[in-house]
CSV table of C-alpha atoms and ligand atoms in Angstrom, one decimal:
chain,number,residue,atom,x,y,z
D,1,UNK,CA,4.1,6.7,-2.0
D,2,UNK,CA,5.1,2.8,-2.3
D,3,UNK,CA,3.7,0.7,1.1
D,4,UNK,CA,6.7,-1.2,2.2
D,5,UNK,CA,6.3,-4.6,3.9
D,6,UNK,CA,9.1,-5.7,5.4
D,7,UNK,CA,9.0,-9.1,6.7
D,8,UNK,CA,11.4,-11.3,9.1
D,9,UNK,CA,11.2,-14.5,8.8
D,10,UNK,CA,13.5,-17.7,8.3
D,11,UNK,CA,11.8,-18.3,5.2
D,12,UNK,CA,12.5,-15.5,3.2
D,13,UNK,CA,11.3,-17.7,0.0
D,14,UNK,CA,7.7,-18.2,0.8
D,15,UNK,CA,7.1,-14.2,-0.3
D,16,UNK,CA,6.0,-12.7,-1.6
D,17,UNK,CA,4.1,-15.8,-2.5
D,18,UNK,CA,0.6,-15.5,-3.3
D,19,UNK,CA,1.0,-11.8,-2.7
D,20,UNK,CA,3.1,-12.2,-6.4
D,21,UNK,CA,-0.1,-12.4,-8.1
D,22,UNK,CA,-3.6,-11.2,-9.2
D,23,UNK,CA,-4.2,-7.5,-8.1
D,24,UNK,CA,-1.3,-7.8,-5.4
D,25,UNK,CA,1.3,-8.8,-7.5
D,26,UNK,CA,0.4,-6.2,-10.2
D,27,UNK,CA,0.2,-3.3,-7.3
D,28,UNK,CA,4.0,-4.8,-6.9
D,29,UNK,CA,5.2,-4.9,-10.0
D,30,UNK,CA,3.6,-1.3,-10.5
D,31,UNK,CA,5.5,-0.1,-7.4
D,32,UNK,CA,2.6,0.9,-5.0
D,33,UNK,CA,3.9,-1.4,-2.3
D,34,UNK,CA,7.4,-3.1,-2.3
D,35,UNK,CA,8.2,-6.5,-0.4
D,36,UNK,CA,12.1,-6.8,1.2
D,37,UNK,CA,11.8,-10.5,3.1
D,38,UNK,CA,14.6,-10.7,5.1
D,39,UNK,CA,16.6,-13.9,6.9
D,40,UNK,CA,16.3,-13.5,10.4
D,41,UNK,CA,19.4,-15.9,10.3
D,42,UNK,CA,21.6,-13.4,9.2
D,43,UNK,CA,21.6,-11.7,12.0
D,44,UNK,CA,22.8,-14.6,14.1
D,45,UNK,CA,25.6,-14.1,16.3
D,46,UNK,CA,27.4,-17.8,17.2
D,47,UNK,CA,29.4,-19.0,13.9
D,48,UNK,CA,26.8,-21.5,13.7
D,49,UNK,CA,24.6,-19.1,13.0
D,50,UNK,CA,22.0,-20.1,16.0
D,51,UNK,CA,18.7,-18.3,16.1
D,52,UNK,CA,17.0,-20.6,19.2
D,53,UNK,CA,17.4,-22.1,22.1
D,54,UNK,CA,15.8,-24.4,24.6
D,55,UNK,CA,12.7,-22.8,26.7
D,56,UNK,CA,13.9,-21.5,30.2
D,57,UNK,CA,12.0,-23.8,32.6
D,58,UNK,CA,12.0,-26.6,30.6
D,59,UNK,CA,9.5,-28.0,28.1
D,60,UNK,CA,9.2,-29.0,24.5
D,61,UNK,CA,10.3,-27.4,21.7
D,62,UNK,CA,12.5,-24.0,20.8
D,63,UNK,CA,12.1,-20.3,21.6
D,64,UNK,CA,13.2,-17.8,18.9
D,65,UNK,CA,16.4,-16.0,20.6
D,66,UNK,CA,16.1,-12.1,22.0
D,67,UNK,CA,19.3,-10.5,21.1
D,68,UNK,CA,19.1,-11.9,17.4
D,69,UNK,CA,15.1,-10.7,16.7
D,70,UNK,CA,16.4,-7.1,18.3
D,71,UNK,CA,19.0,-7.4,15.7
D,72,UNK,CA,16.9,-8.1,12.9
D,73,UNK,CA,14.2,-5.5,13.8
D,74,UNK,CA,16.8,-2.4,14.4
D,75,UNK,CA,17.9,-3.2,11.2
D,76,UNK,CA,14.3,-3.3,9.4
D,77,UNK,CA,14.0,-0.1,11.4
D,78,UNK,CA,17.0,2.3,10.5
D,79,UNK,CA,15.6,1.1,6.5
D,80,UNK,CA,12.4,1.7,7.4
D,81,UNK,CA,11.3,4.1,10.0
D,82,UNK,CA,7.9,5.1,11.2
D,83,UNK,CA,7.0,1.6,10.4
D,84,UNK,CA,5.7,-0.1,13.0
D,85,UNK,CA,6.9,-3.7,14.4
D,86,UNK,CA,4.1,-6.3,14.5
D,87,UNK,CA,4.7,-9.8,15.6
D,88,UNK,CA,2.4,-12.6,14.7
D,89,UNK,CA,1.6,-14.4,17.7
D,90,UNK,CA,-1.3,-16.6,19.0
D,91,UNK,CA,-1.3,-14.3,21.9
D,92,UNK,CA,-1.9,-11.1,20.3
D,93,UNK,CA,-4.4,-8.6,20.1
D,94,UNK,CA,-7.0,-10.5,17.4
D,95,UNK,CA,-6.2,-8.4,14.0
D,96,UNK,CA,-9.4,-6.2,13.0
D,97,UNK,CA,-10.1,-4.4,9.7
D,98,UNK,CA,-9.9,-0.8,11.6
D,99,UNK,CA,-6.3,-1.7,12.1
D,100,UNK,CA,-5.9,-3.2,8.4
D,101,UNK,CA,-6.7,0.0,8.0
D,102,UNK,CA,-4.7,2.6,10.0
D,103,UNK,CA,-1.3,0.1,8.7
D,104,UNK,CA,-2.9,0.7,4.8
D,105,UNK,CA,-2.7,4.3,5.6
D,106,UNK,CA,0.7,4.7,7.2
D,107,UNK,CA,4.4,4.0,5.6
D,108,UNK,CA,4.4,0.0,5.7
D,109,UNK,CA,4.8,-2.3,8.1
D,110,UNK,CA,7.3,-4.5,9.4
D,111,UNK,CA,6.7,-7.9,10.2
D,112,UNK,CA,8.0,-10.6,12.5
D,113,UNK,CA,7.0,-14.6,12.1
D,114,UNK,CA,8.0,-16.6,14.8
D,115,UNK,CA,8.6,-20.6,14.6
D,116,UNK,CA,8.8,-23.4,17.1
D,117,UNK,CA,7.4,-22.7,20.1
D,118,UNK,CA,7.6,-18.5,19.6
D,119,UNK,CA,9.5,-15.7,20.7
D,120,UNK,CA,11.5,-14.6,24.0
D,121,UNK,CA,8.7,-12.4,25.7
D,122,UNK,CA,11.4,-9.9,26.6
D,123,UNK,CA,11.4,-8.7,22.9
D,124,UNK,CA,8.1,-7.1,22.7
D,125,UNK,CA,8.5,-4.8,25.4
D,126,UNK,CA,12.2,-4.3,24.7
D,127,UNK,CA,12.0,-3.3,21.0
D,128,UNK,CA,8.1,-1.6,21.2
D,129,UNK,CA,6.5,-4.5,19.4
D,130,UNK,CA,2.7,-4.7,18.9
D,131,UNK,CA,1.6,-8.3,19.3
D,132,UNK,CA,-1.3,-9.2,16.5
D,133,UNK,CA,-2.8,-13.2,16.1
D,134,UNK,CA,-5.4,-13.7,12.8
D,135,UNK,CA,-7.6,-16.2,15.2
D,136,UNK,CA,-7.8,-18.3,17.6
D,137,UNK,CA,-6.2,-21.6,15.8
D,138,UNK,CA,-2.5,-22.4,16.5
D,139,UNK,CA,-0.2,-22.0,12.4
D,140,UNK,CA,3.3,-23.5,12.3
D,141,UNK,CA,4.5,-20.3,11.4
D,142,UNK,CA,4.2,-16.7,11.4
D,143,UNK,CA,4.5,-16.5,8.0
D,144,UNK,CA,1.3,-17.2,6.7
D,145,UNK,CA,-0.5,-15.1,9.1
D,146,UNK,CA,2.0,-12.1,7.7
D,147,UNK,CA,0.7,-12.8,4.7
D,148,UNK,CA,-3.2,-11.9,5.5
D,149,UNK,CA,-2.0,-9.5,6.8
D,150,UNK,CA,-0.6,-7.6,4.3
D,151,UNK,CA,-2.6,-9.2,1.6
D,152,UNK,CA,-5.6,-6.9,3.7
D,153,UNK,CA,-3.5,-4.0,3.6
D,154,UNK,CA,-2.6,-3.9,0.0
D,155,UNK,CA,-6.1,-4.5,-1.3
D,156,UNK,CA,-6.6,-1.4,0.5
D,157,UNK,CA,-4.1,1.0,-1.0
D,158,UNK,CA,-5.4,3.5,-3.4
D,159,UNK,CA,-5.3,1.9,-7.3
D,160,UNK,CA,-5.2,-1.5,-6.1
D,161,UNK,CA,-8.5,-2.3,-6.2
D,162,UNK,CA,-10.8,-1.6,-9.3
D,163,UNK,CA,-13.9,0.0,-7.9
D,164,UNK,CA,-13.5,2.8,-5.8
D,165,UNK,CA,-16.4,1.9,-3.6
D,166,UNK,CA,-15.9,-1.8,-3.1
D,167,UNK,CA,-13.4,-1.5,-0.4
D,168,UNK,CA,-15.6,0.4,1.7
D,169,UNK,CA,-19.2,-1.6,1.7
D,170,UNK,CA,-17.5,-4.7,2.8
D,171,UNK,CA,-17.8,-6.8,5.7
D,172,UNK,CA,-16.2,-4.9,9.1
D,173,UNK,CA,-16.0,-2.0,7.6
D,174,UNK,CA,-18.8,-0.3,9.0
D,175,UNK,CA,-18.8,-2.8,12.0
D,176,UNK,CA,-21.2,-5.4,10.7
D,177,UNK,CA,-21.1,-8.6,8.0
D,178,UNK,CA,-21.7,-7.8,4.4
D,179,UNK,CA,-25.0,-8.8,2.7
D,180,UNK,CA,-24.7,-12.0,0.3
D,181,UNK,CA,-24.3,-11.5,-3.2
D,182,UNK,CA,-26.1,-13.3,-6.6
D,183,UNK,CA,-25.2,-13.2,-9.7
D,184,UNK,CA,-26.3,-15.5,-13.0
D,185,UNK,CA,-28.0,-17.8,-13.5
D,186,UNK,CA,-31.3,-16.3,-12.3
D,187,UNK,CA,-32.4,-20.2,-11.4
D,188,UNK,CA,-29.8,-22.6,-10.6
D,189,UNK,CA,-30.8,-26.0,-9.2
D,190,UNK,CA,-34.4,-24.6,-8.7
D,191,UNK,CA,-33.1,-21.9,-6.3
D,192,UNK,CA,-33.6,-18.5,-7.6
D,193,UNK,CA,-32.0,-15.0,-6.3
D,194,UNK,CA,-34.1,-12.9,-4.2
D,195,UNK,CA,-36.6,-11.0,-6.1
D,196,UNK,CA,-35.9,-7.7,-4.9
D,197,UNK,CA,-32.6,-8.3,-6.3
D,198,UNK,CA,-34.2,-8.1,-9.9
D,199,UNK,CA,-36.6,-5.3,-9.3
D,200,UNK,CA,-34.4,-2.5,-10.5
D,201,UNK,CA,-35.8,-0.5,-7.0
D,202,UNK,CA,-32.4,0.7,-5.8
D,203,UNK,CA,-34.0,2.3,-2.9
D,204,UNK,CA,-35.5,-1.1,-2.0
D,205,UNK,CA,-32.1,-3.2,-2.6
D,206,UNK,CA,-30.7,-0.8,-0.4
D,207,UNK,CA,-32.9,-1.4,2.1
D,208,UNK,CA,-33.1,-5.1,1.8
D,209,UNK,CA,-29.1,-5.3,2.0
D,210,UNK,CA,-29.2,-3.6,5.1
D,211,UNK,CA,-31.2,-5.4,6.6
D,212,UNK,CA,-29.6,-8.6,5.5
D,213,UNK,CA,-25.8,-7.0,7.0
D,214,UNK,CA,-27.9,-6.4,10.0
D,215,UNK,CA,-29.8,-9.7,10.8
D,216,UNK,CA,-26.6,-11.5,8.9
D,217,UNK,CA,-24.7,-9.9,11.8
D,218,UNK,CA,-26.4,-10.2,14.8
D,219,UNK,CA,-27.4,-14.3,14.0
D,220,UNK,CA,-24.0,-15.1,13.0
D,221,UNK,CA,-21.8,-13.4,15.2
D,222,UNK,CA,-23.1,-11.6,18.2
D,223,UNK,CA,-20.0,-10.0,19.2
D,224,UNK,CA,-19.9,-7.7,16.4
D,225,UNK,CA,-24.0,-7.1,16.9
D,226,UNK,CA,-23.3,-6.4,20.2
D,227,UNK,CA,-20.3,-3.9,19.9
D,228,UNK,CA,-22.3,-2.0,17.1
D,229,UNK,CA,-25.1,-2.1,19.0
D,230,UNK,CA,-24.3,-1.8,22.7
D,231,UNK,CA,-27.5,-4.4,22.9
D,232,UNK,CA,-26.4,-7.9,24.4
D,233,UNK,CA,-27.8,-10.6,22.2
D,234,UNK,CA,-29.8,-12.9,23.9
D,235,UNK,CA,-30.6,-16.5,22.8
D,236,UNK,CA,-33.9,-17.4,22.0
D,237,UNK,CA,-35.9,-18.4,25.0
D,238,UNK,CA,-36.4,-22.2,25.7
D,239,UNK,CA,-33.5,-22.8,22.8
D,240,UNK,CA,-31.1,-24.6,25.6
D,241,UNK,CA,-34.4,-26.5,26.7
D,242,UNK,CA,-35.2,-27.6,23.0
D,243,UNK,CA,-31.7,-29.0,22.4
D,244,UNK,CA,-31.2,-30.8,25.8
D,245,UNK,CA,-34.8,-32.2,25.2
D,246,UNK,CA,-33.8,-33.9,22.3
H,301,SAH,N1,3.7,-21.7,21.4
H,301,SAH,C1,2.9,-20.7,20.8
H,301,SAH,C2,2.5,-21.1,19.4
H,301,SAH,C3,3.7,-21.1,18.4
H,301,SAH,S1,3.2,-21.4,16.8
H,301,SAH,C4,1.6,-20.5,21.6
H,301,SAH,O1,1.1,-21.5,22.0
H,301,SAH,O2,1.1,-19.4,21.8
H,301,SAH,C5,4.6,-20.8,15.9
H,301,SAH,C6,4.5,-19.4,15.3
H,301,SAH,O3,3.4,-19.4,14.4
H,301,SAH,C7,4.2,-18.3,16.3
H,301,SAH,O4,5.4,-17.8,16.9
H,301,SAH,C8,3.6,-17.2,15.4
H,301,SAH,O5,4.5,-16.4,14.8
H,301,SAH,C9,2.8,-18.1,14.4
H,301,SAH,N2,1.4,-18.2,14.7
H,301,SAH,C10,0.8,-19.3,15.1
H,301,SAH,N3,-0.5,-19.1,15.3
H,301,SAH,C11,-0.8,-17.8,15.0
H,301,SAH,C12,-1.9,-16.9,15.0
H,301,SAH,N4,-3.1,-17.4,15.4
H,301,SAH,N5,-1.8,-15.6,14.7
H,301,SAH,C13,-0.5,-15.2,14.3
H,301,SAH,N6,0.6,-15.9,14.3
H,301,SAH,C14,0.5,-17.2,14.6
């Protein structure tokens, strides 16, 4: 069944962008997911074809107008339904691999970019749409958030990717950070790859990898340790006292 991403946005021309190449491109090509980018300005209703207006309350900038996105996304929905409506917003729920996931699995996806200052808060509620943000840093545009995420959903459906296992040892899948990978030259600079690496013990890699995603994880972000633990990660003791020393 082909994934379909529909995506509205007042730049239709930026897709599918760098989704057009490598293994995405070919998976489009190939027909296992299908792109429809569609003007958001289309569905304007003023002659001048007006899809903002000034924030109520005052303030700078423009806020994207209610009765044109709820155009836009019934449309995207009578072509497409069982999709669900995700906007990209700041404010959203932060995007996580599970729900990369669940989206890769189901029909497609349709979604919204905002501009200027964002969209009329009465649309989400109004047309049932899930809010998602890709991090806490501010884009100009929805756009290039919707493409990461559907660049993480297509690498995901089935014959995208070359090996059938590499999708499922990465990082987040199973909750932590992946372990770091090597490959030649065996020295480079006078820093050489881990010599369990090169023992040709696979019981032993294996074990070394784990442990790598594990301490990997719990150094570098301790939110993830601590949801796939339960255990709150504590700093070192005296490591506040060492820096203020200083
Ligand atoms: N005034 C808004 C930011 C608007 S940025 C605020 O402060 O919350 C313009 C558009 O870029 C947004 O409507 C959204 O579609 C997109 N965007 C910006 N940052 C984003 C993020 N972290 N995640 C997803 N979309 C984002």
């Amino acid at each position: 069944m082909t994934f379909a991403a529909t995506v509205l946005t007042l730049y239709p021309e930026m897709f599918p962008g760098p989704l057009g190449v490598s293994l995405a491109g070919r998976a489009l090509r190939e027909g296992t997911w299908a792109m429809d980018a569609v003007q958001i300005r289309d569905f304007a209703i003023d002659k001048h074809k007006t899809v903002d207006d000034t924030p109520a309350g005052g303030g700078a900038g423009m806020v994207l107008r209610v009765d044109v996105l709820a155009k836009a996304i019934d449309s995207a929905r009578e072509a497409h339904p069982g999709c669900p409506v995700i906007a990209m917003t700041p404010r959203g729920k932060p995007l996580t691999q599970e729900r990369v996931r669940e989206l890769a699995e189901g029909p497609g996806v349709i979604v919204l970019c905002g501009r200027f200052e964002g969209f009329d808060e009465r649309i989400f509620e109004g047309r049932n749409v899930e809010e998602v943000s890709v991090g806490d840093i501010v884009l100009s545009g929805g756009e290039c958030a919707a493409l990461m995420l559907l660049d993480a959903c297509i690498r995901l459906l089935p014959g995208v990717m070359g090996a059938a296992s590499s999708g499922h040892e990465e990082s987040f899948e199973n909750g932590l950070l992946e372990y770091p990978h090597y490959t030649r030259p065996a020295e480079w600079e006078g820093r050489t790859i881990p010599e369990v690496l090169r023992s040709g013990d696979h019981a032993k890699i294996a074990g070394w990898r784990k442990r790598r995603s594990e301490d990997d994880t719990r150094l570098r972000r301790p939110d993830l340790w601590e949801r796939h633990t339960g255990v709150r990660v504590q700093p070192a003791s005296g490591a506040r006292h060492e820096v203020q020393d200083d």
